[in-house]
Amino acid sequence: ALFTMNSPFVVEQAKQLAARVAGEADDAARVTALYRHALSRDPESDEREAALSFVKSVRHDGQLTNWDKLAQVLLLTNEFVFVD
């Protein structure tokens, strides 16, 4: 199960993706950059608001930052995994 949610491969890819957008000007720009890198599109306004709320409210568990977790979620979406 190489691509399970918490597999070392997925966790490492999420960390690298989150690190790639860490230098953005603000949190909204960072969310947009995550979506562009992971899904090749900008987030819808409701997705942006949900993502911003997520990174501000989720408790940090030690292994992954909230930005790592958001990147992980995007990498595991059907939109990322399947191409129409």
JSON list of C-alpha atoms in Angstrom, two decimals:
[
{"chain": "A", "resi": 1, "resn": "ALA", "atom": "CA", "xyz": [0.00, 0.00, 0.00]},
{"chain": "A", "resi": 2, "resn": "LEU", "atom": "CA", "xyz": [2.47, 2.58, -1.25]},
{"chain": "A", "resi": 3, "resn": "PHE", "atom": "CA", "xyz": [-0.06, 5.39, -1.49]},
{"chain": "A", "resi": 4, "resn": "THR", "atom": "CA", "xyz": [-2.00, 5.08, 1.75]},
{"chain": "A", "resi": 5, "resn": "MET", "atom": "CA", "xyz": [-2.66, 8.29, 3.62]},
{"chain": "A", "resi": 6, "resn": "ASN", "atom": "CA", "xyz": [0.11, 7.90, 6.16]},
{"chain": "A", "resi": 7, "resn": "SER", "atom": "CA", "xyz": [2.63, 5.94, 4.13]},
{"chain": "A", "resi": 8, "resn": "PRO", "atom": "CA", "xyz": [6.17, 7.32, 4.41]},
{"chain": "A", "resi": 9, "resn": "PHE", "atom": "CA", "xyz": [6.12, 8.15, 0.68]},
{"chain": "A", "resi": 10, "resn": "VAL", "atom": "CA", "xyz": [2.94, 10.25, 0.88]},
{"chain": "A", "resi": 11, "resn": "VAL", "atom": "CA", "xyz": [4.05, 11.97, 4.08]},
{"chain": "A", "resi": 12, "resn": "GLU", "atom": "CA", "xyz": [7.40, 12.89, 2.51]},
{"chain": "A", "resi": 13, "resn": "GLN", "atom": "CA", "xyz": [5.77, 14.19, -0.66]},
{"chain": "A", "resi": 14, "resn": "ALA", "atom": "CA", "xyz": [3.35, 16.29, 1.40]},
{"chain": "A", "resi": 15, "resn": "LYS", "atom": "CA", "xyz": [6.22, 17.77, 3.41]},
{"chain": "A", "resi": 16, "resn": "GLN", "atom": "CA", "xyz": [8.11, 18.62, 0.23]},
{"chain": "A", "resi": 17, "resn": "LEU", "atom": "CA", "xyz": [5.05, 20.21, -1.35]},
{"chain": "A", "resi": 18, "resn": "ALA", "atom": "CA", "xyz": [4.35, 22.29, 1.76]},
{"chain": "A", "resi": 19, "resn": "ALA", "atom": "CA", "xyz": [8.00, 23.39, 1.89]},
{"chain": "A", "resi": 20, "resn": "ARG", "atom": "CA", "xyz": [7.86, 24.37, -1.78]},
{"chain": "A", "resi": 21, "resn": "VAL", "atom": "CA", "xyz": [5.18, 27.00, -1.09]},
{"chain": "A", "resi": 22, "resn": "ALA", "atom": "CA", "xyz": [6.47, 28.17, 2.30]},
{"chain": "A", "resi": 23, "resn": "GLY", "atom": "CA", "xyz": [7.93, 31.37, 0.86]},
{"chain": "A", "resi": 24, "resn": "GLU", "atom": "CA", "xyz": [4.64, 32.76, -0.43]},
{"chain": "A", "resi": 25, "resn": "ALA", "atom": "CA", "xyz": [3.69, 36.28, 0.67]},
{"chain": "A", "resi": 26, "resn": "ASP", "atom": "CA", "xyz": [0.76, 35.29, 2.89]},
{"chain": "A", "resi": 27, "resn": "ASP", "atom": "CA", "xyz": [-1.43, 32.34, 3.82]},
{"chain": "A", "resi": 28, "resn": "ALA", "atom": "CA", "xyz": [-3.94, 32.90, 1.01]},
{"chain": "A", "resi": 29, "resn": "ALA", "atom": "CA", "xyz": [-1.15, 32.94, -1.56]},
{"chain": "A", "resi": 30, "resn": "ARG", "atom": "CA", "xyz": [0.29, 29.82, 0.02]},
{"chain": "A", "resi": 31, "resn": "VAL", "atom": "CA", "xyz": [-3.04, 27.99, -0.28]},
{"chain": "A", "resi": 32, "resn": "THR", "atom": "CA", "xyz": [-3.33, 29.06, -3.92]},
{"chain": "A", "resi": 33, "resn": "ALA", "atom": "CA", "xyz": [0.20, 27.84, -4.63]},
{"chain": "A", "resi": 34, "resn": "LEU", "atom": "CA", "xyz": [-0.56, 24.46, -3.00]},
{"chain": "A", "resi": 35, "resn": "TYR", "atom": "CA", "xyz": [-3.63, 24.04, -5.20]},
{"chain": "A", "resi": 36, "resn": "ARG", "atom": "CA", "xyz": [-1.71, 25.05, -8.31]},
{"chain": "A", "resi": 37, "resn": "HIS", "atom": "CA", "xyz": [1.09, 22.58, -7.62]},
{"chain": "A", "resi": 38, "resn": "ALA", "atom": "CA", "xyz": [-1.13, 19.69, -6.55]},
{"chain": "A", "resi": 39, "resn": "LEU", "atom": "CA", "xyz": [-4.22, 20.14, -8.72]},
{"chain": "A", "resi": 40, "resn": "SER", "atom": "CA", "xyz": [-3.09, 22.53, -11.49]},
{"chain": "A", "resi": 41, "resn": "ARG", "atom": "CA", "xyz": [-5.83, 25.01, -10.65]},
{"chain": "A", "resi": 42, "resn": "ASP", "atom": "CA", "xyz": [-6.68, 27.79, -8.25]},
{"chain": "A", "resi": 43, "resn": "PRO", "atom": "CA", "xyz": [-8.88, 26.93, -5.28]},
{"chain": "A", "resi": 44, "resn": "GLU", "atom": "CA", "xyz": [-12.53, 27.97, -5.37]},
{"chain": "A", "resi": 45, "resn": "SER", "atom": "CA", "xyz": [-13.31, 30.67, -2.79]},
{"chain": "A", "resi": 46, "resn": "ASP", "atom": "CA", "xyz": [-14.95, 28.17, -0.43]},
{"chain": "A", "resi": 47, "resn": "GLU", "atom": "CA", "xyz": [-11.96, 25.82, -0.76]},
{"chain": "A", "resi": 48, "resn": "ARG", "atom": "CA", "xyz": [-9.59, 28.69, 0.02]},
{"chain": "A", "resi": 49, "resn": "GLU", "atom": "CA", "xyz": [-11.57, 29.67, 3.12]},
{"chain": "A", "resi": 50, "resn": "ALA", "atom": "CA", "xyz": [-11.77, 26.06, 4.32]},
{"chain": "A", "resi": 51, "resn": "ALA", "atom": "CA", "xyz": [-8.04, 25.59, 3.80]},
{"chain": "A", "resi": 52, "resn": "LEU", "atom": "CA", "xyz": [-7.20, 28.80, 5.66]},
{"chain": "A", "resi": 53, "resn": "SER", "atom": "CA", "xyz": [-9.49, 27.81, 8.51]},
{"chain": "A", "resi": 54, "resn": "PHE", "atom": "CA", "xyz": [-7.87, 24.36, 8.59]},
{"chain": "A", "resi": 55, "resn": "VAL", "atom": "CA", "xyz": [-4.28, 25.58, 8.83]},
{"chain": "A", "resi": 56, "resn": "LYS", "atom": "CA", "xyz": [-5.23, 28.05, 11.56]},
{"chain": "A", "resi": 57, "resn": "SER", "atom": "CA", "xyz": [-7.31, 25.70, 13.70]},
{"chain": "A", "resi": 58, "resn": "VAL", "atom": "CA", "xyz": [-5.95, 22.16, 13.49]},
{"chain": "A", "resi": 59, "resn": "ARG", "atom": "CA", "xyz": [-3.73, 21.17, 16.39]},
{"chain": "A", "resi": 60, "resn": "HIS", "atom": "CA", "xyz": [-0.13, 20.41, 15.47]},
{"chain": "A", "resi": 61, "resn": "ASP", "atom": "CA", "xyz": [0.65, 16.77, 16.33]},
{"chain": "A", "resi": 62, "resn": "GLY", "atom": "CA", "xyz": [4.43, 16.89, 16.14]},
{"chain": "A", "resi": 63, "resn": "GLN", "atom": "CA", "xyz": [5.12, 14.90, 12.96]},
{"chain": "A", "resi": 64, "resn": "LEU", "atom": "CA", "xyz": [3.39, 17.13, 10.43]},
{"chain": "A", "resi": 65, "resn": "THR", "atom": "CA", "xyz": [2.68, 20.84, 10.39]},
{"chain": "A", "resi": 66, "resn": "ASN", "atom": "CA", "xyz": [-0.79, 21.98, 9.45]},
{"chain": "A", "resi": 67, "resn": "TRP", "atom": "CA", "xyz": [0.60, 22.99, 6.05]},
{"chain": "A", "resi": 68, "resn": "ASP", "atom": "CA", "xyz": [2.01, 19.47, 5.62]},
{"chain": "A", "resi": 69, "resn": "LYS", "atom": "CA", "xyz": [-1.42, 18.05, 6.47]},
{"chain": "A", "resi": 70, "resn": "LEU", "atom": "CA", "xyz": [-3.16, 20.31, 3.97]},
{"chain": "A", "resi": 71, "resn": "ALA", "atom": "CA", "xyz": [-0.70, 19.27, 1.26]},
{"chain": "A", "resi": 72, "resn": "GLN", "atom": "CA", "xyz": [-1.29, 15.63, 2.22]},
{"chain": "A", "resi": 73, "resn": "VAL", "atom": "CA", "xyz": [-5.05, 16.05, 1.85]},
{"chain": "A", "resi": 74, "resn": "LEU", "atom": "CA", "xyz": [-4.65, 17.61, -1.60]},
{"chain": "A", "resi": 75, "resn": "LEU", "atom": "CA", "xyz": [-2.34, 14.80, -2.73]},
{"chain": "A", "resi": 76, "resn": "LEU", "atom": "CA", "xyz": [-4.94, 12.23, -1.70]},
{"chain": "A", "resi": 77, "resn": "THR", "atom": "CA", "xyz": [-7.95, 13.80, -3.39]},
{"chain": "A", "resi": 78, "resn": "ASN", "atom": "CA", "xyz": [-9.64, 12.00, -6.26]},
{"chain": "A", "resi": 79, "resn": "GLU", "atom": "CA", "xyz": [-8.89, 15.06, -8.36]},
{"chain": "A", "resi": 80, "resn": "PHE", "atom": "CA", "xyz": [-5.15, 14.49, -7.89]},
{"chain": "A", "resi": 81, "resn": "VAL", "atom": "CA", "xyz": [-5.20, 10.71, -8.19]},
{"chain": "A", "resi": 82, "resn": "PHE", "atom": "CA", "xyz": [-7.47, 10.29, -11.24]},
{"chain": "A", "resi": 83, "resn": "VAL", "atom": "CA", "xyz": [-7.25, 12.03, -14.58]},
{"chain": "A", "resi": 84, "resn": "ASP", "atom": "CA", "xyz": [-10.40, 12.33, -16.72]}
]
